Amino acid sequence: MSETNPAAAEVAAPHRYTAAVAAEIEARWQDFWEADGTYAAPNPKGDLAGDPGLVAKPKKFIMDMFPYPSGAGLHVGHPLGYIATDVFARFQRMTGHNVLHTLGFDAFGLPAEQHAVQTGEHPRVTTEAAINNMKSQLRRLGLGHDKRRSFATIDPDYYKWTQWIFVQIFNSWYDDVAKKARPISELVARFESGERAVPGGRSWDALSAAERADVLGEYRLAYASDAPVNWCPGLGTVLANEEVTADGRSERGNFPVFKAKLRQWNMRITAYADRLLDDLNELDWPEAIKLQQRNWIGRSEGARVDFPIDGEAITVFTTRQDTLFGATYMVLAPEHPLVEKFTPAAWPEGTHDVWTGGHATPAEAVAAYRAQAASKSDVERQAEAKDKTGVFTGAFATNPVNGEQIPVFIADYVLMGYGTGAIMAVPAHDTRDFAFARAFELPVRCVVEPSDDRGTDASTWDDAFVSYDAKIVNSHGEDVSLDGLGVTDAKARITEWLARKGIGEGTVNFRLRDWLFSRQRYWGEPFPIVYDEDGIAHSLPESMLPLELPEVEDYSPRTFDPDDADTSPETPLSRNQDWVDVTLDLGDGRGPRPYRRETNTMPNWAGSCWYELRYLDPHNSEKLVDPEIEQYWMGPRAGQPHGGVDLYVGGAEHAVLHLLYARFWSKVLYDLGHISSPEPFHKLYNQGMIQAFVYRDSRGFPVPAAEIEERDGAFFHNGEQVKRELGKMGKSLKNAVTPEAICEEYGADTLRLYEMAMGPLDVSRPWDTRAVVGQYRLLQRLWRNVVDEATGEVTVADAEPDETTLRALHKAIDGVRQDLEGLRFNTAIAKVTELNNHLTKTGAAVPRPVAESLVLLIAPLAPHIAEELWRKLGHTDSVVHQDFPVADPRYVVDETVTCVVQVKGKVKARLEVSPAISDDELEKVALADEKVVAALDGAGIRKVIVRAPKLVNIVPA
Ligand code: ANZ
């Protein structure tokens, strides 16, 4: 056909929809939409340039996880989510909503900085170039963004407010009684008046400024503290856990990484653990993501129990206080601060050889084991399958329920950062304790009755018996017995007993840790913090924000001897003395004074913690966000008790970090009265990934996918057969396909349709360039149903559609509406295709009302061709703001009747047909039926008697 020969097609059909036509149409409408401000979303008060003024419409705030502008640009895998939200946003616009949809850039971060270190080029230069490149790539896709609302997190106008929020967090504390953040000044007032006792027992007046600062530091929601971090002298920076390899070296450069205590900023996210957990229930998020957040927050109910030792106590956290009688030894994390204190000078008489690790003294054993543990990551230390290692400290503690002396070990399977960093070990009922007890020949005592036939003599067991639904045995002391109780009752009884004795209490423990918030980097937001001569931290007043990033000579971190753990990072900002040492009047009544600036920068998560708010009121220089505007777009409403964005689409990899941090900041801002929505994102949706075929040669190296030839199901590169597999799309696997390439060959509308048609949005799918043409053909047939390819004239008929077409149309409308609302874009496209094919098949000119509805149906998916056809159909205003068609229920219900087809008086087929079918049409359908054709077996037809819709009788010749 001429379709396969474009040159011939152009001669025969000069007005056919081709890639060249698509390119012209698309560029023209993109320019028009931009000039016209078609996608501008009005605010309740019109203070954005070009605001069309708010009409009383319900709102929809639709967001993508904004991109990091990488220098490599986009491949076709990247815009999957952006196209999806664009289709959804367009559909919402056409169903009566005021839609806010835009896209900014998350532009601080490591890659640009690495590039700067290597080339000396300012990261702002490369970042801005990458943003511009990405913008033009995205524009080509016809995304309906309100560009007035776009920004990058590196814009000083934006990060002014990131810094301002930091100041709010720094200047507040969490009131456990009211369960909310409050200004720190209220806490100071309570200390001053004596309404609240000052920790340490002294009066507020009696404290020095530095002492007061220390006290407040224990309360502030942003605070500096000495935290153990991954310090890599060879790279000159601290690293995130994810950047450290399993053998304790840096992923980049393979340098040793040490656990070092460095003074760092933290965010007290743990204060919000309960609320972060509880409010998840109201959110419309994928269950898998909610579960990941719940696990990350990790709420455990249990008890703290004191084990006496040398007149003091080691406190453990346990979730199984019901098994206290089975505790036969204790384990402290190697870093536990009490280890030295209780370690005796020599091994006690009769110490088991396997306990000492072959060391002459406990101190030696402890030191050697600590060094070994420090080189391991927490994940490695906790691995179930790993051999249990540890060493005896030489000390014994007392089990408080039975007075037994039990040995105290250190072992790396106990982490300092969880619970109290100390455990009571119950080897009979805990898998890890069991393995450890067997390795160290420690007693194993059964206190939970096994439900299998292993018996209660635990010395013969092969593994631990772990159950929450069993009876407690062997558990009675002088004044307490748990024997015969179930786990829950035993927990309650022992907790009550511990509390009465003053040696324990029921408690809730969270896995969540405070958020380490400083980085020794250049390319991030400077902290709005200065230190006075006493080293006290002060926040900058709003009038001094933004605190802009100073220029520096050298972006590189200072590196050290890779093996020298006793070094500490030197931040790039600290090299600029003029910037660091300043005299400022902070407006606090103390007048101008010398200060030293904080020289760390914020982590690259900071900018994405509140960006949804900036979209609302992007140019506000007076306020974070205007309250009326914030309430309109984000405020709580029916079905959304916590308010928030109506749809947020992004990858599932952001399950915890970004989504948890952003929720935390929202809650603080909400508590302090700056916003009305305690949750940022009401509905979350994770799109799948676009995968791609990778072709590997005989050595296993990827070869360019674009150069592959396929012959009889085998794949060749330069004549050599290669193997095909599925992988990620990208440069490194030589299989990236750019959106430009597809746009050039088919147009942006085809690309959009193809990406949406590939499968359900939340499922990963392999890219197949050869399949793209299918959607191109759909658009060509659509075009042909409206435009004469020879003349370019509109061909639609000013006629009423027949019953069959009405049914096809309204069924499509009904289905497409539901599919678009439910983000089922692939099935929506299938329904549009079906309708379009039906119209093609009728062969007649398409009735105008049907053609118009068809164009409106496809408008969210393929906006350029829809806009063009809409105008060709004689409309003067944009298709973007038309009403989406509404199905007439009369034509949607599937009314069919069964028609019996007889040949020579015998029933040969039953057909399901519309009750409105005409005699002629029914005859055609009957004669085309397979079974009827078979029954006739080539014989001619003498006569056909038709009684539509129920009977067809055929008399063969
Ligand atoms: C005694 C016991 C007996 C325990 C038993 C379990 C089973 P979740 O549920 O995750 O909160 N644990 C406490 N602190 C720890 C630390 N810093 N490092 C490693 N393990 C620690 O886990 C709580 C349980 O994990 C606690 O309850 C404690 O062991 C251990 F049959 O205490 B259990």
Short mmCIF file of C-alpha atoms and ligand atoms in Angstrom, two decimals, residues 298-303 316-324 326-327 331-333 381-382 411-433 447-448 464-468 509-511 513, ligand 1:
data_model
loop_
_atom_site.label_atom_id
_atom_site.label_comp_id
_atom_site.label_asym_id
_atom_site.label_seq_id
_atom_site.Cartn_x
_atom_site.Cartn_y
_atom_site.Cartn_z
CA GLY A 298 8.95 0.62 62.30
CA ARG A 299 6.76 0.98 65.34
CA SER A 300 7.37 -1.80 67.92
CA GLU A 301 5.56 -2.17 71.19
CA GLY A 302 7.66 -3.73 73.91
CA ALA A 303 9.38 -2.92 77.17
CA VAL A 316 17.50 -3.46 77.10
CA PHE A 317 14.64 -3.00 74.68
CA THR A 318 12.62 -6.13 74.02
CA THR A 319 9.38 -6.90 72.24
CA ARG A 320 9.23 -10.23 74.09
CA GLN A 321 9.30 -9.34 77.77
CA ASP A 322 7.20 -12.49 78.22
CA THR A 323 10.39 -14.51 77.61
CA LEU A 324 12.48 -12.87 80.34
CA GLY A 326 14.59 -17.57 79.06
CA ALA A 327 17.25 -14.83 78.88
CA VAL A 331 24.51 -8.58 74.13
CA LEU A 332 25.56 -4.97 73.78
CA ALA A 333 26.29 -3.25 70.51
CA ARG A 381 25.69 -6.74 60.47
CA GLN A 382 22.07 -7.76 60.64
CA ALA A 411 28.26 -8.68 69.02
CA ASP A 412 27.67 -6.82 65.79
CA TYR A 413 24.17 -8.19 65.27
CA VAL A 414 23.06 -5.71 67.89
CA LEU A 415 22.98 -2.18 66.55
CA MET A 416 23.69 0.92 68.58
CA GLY A 417 21.10 2.94 66.71
CA TYR A 418 18.09 0.81 67.63
CA GLY A 419 16.24 0.52 70.93
CA THR A 420 18.83 0.95 73.68
CA GLY A 421 21.68 -0.74 71.82
CA ALA A 422 21.48 -3.64 74.24
CA ILE A 423 19.44 -6.85 74.28
CA MET A 424 18.59 -9.70 76.52
CA ALA A 425 19.17 -12.84 74.48
CA VAL A 426 16.54 -15.56 74.52
CA PRO A 427 18.17 -18.21 72.33
CA ALA A 428 15.30 -20.70 72.57
CA HIS A 429 12.89 -18.29 70.89
CA ASP A 430 14.92 -15.96 68.72
CA THR A 431 16.67 -17.22 65.60
CA ARG A 432 19.71 -14.97 65.81
CA ASP A 433 20.20 -15.55 69.53
CA VAL A 447 10.06 -20.78 78.06
CA VAL A 448 7.44 -20.89 75.28
CA ALA A 464 14.66 -21.63 67.75
CA PHE A 465 10.93 -22.00 68.35
CA VAL A 466 9.40 -18.65 67.43
CA SER A 467 5.71 -18.12 68.19
CA TYR A 468 3.41 -15.38 69.42
CA ASN A 509 10.17 1.99 69.94
CA PHE A 510 10.59 3.31 66.41
CA ARG A 511 13.04 2.20 63.78
CA ARG A 513 16.05 7.79 62.98
C1 ANZ B 1 14.21 -10.57 73.61
C2 ANZ B 1 13.58 -11.37 72.56
C3 ANZ B 1 13.12 -12.67 72.66
C4 ANZ B 1 13.46 -10.70 71.39
C5 ANZ B 1 12.54 -13.24 71.55
C6 ANZ B 1 12.91 -11.22 70.25
C7 ANZ B 1 12.46 -12.53 70.33
P1 ANZ B 1 11.61 -5.28 66.42
O1 ANZ B 1 10.38 -6.13 66.42
O2 ANZ B 1 12.24 -5.14 65.11
O3 ANZ B 1 11.42 -3.99 67.16
N1 ANZ B 1 16.62 -5.99 69.51
C8 ANZ B 1 16.36 -4.96 70.32
N2 ANZ B 1 17.27 -3.97 70.14
C9 ANZ B 1 18.11 -4.41 69.19
C10 ANZ B 1 19.27 -3.86 68.59
N3 ANZ B 1 19.73 -2.64 68.95
N4 ANZ B 1 19.92 -4.57 67.65
C11 ANZ B 1 19.48 -5.81 67.30
N5 ANZ B 1 18.39 -6.39 67.85
C12 ANZ B 1 17.72 -5.70 68.78
O4 ANZ B 1 12.72 -6.12 67.25
C13 ANZ B 1 12.80 -6.04 68.63
C14 ANZ B 1 13.63 -7.23 69.11
O5 ANZ B 1 14.90 -7.17 68.44
C15 ANZ B 1 13.87 -7.18 70.59
O6 ANZ B 1 13.13 -8.19 71.28
C16 ANZ B 1 15.31 -7.64 70.71
O7 ANZ B 1 15.23 -9.05 70.88
C17 ANZ B 1 15.92 -7.29 69.40
F1 ANZ B 1 12.09 -14.48 71.65
O8 ANZ B 1 14.30 -9.26 73.06
B1 ANZ B 1 14.02 -9.28 71.60
#
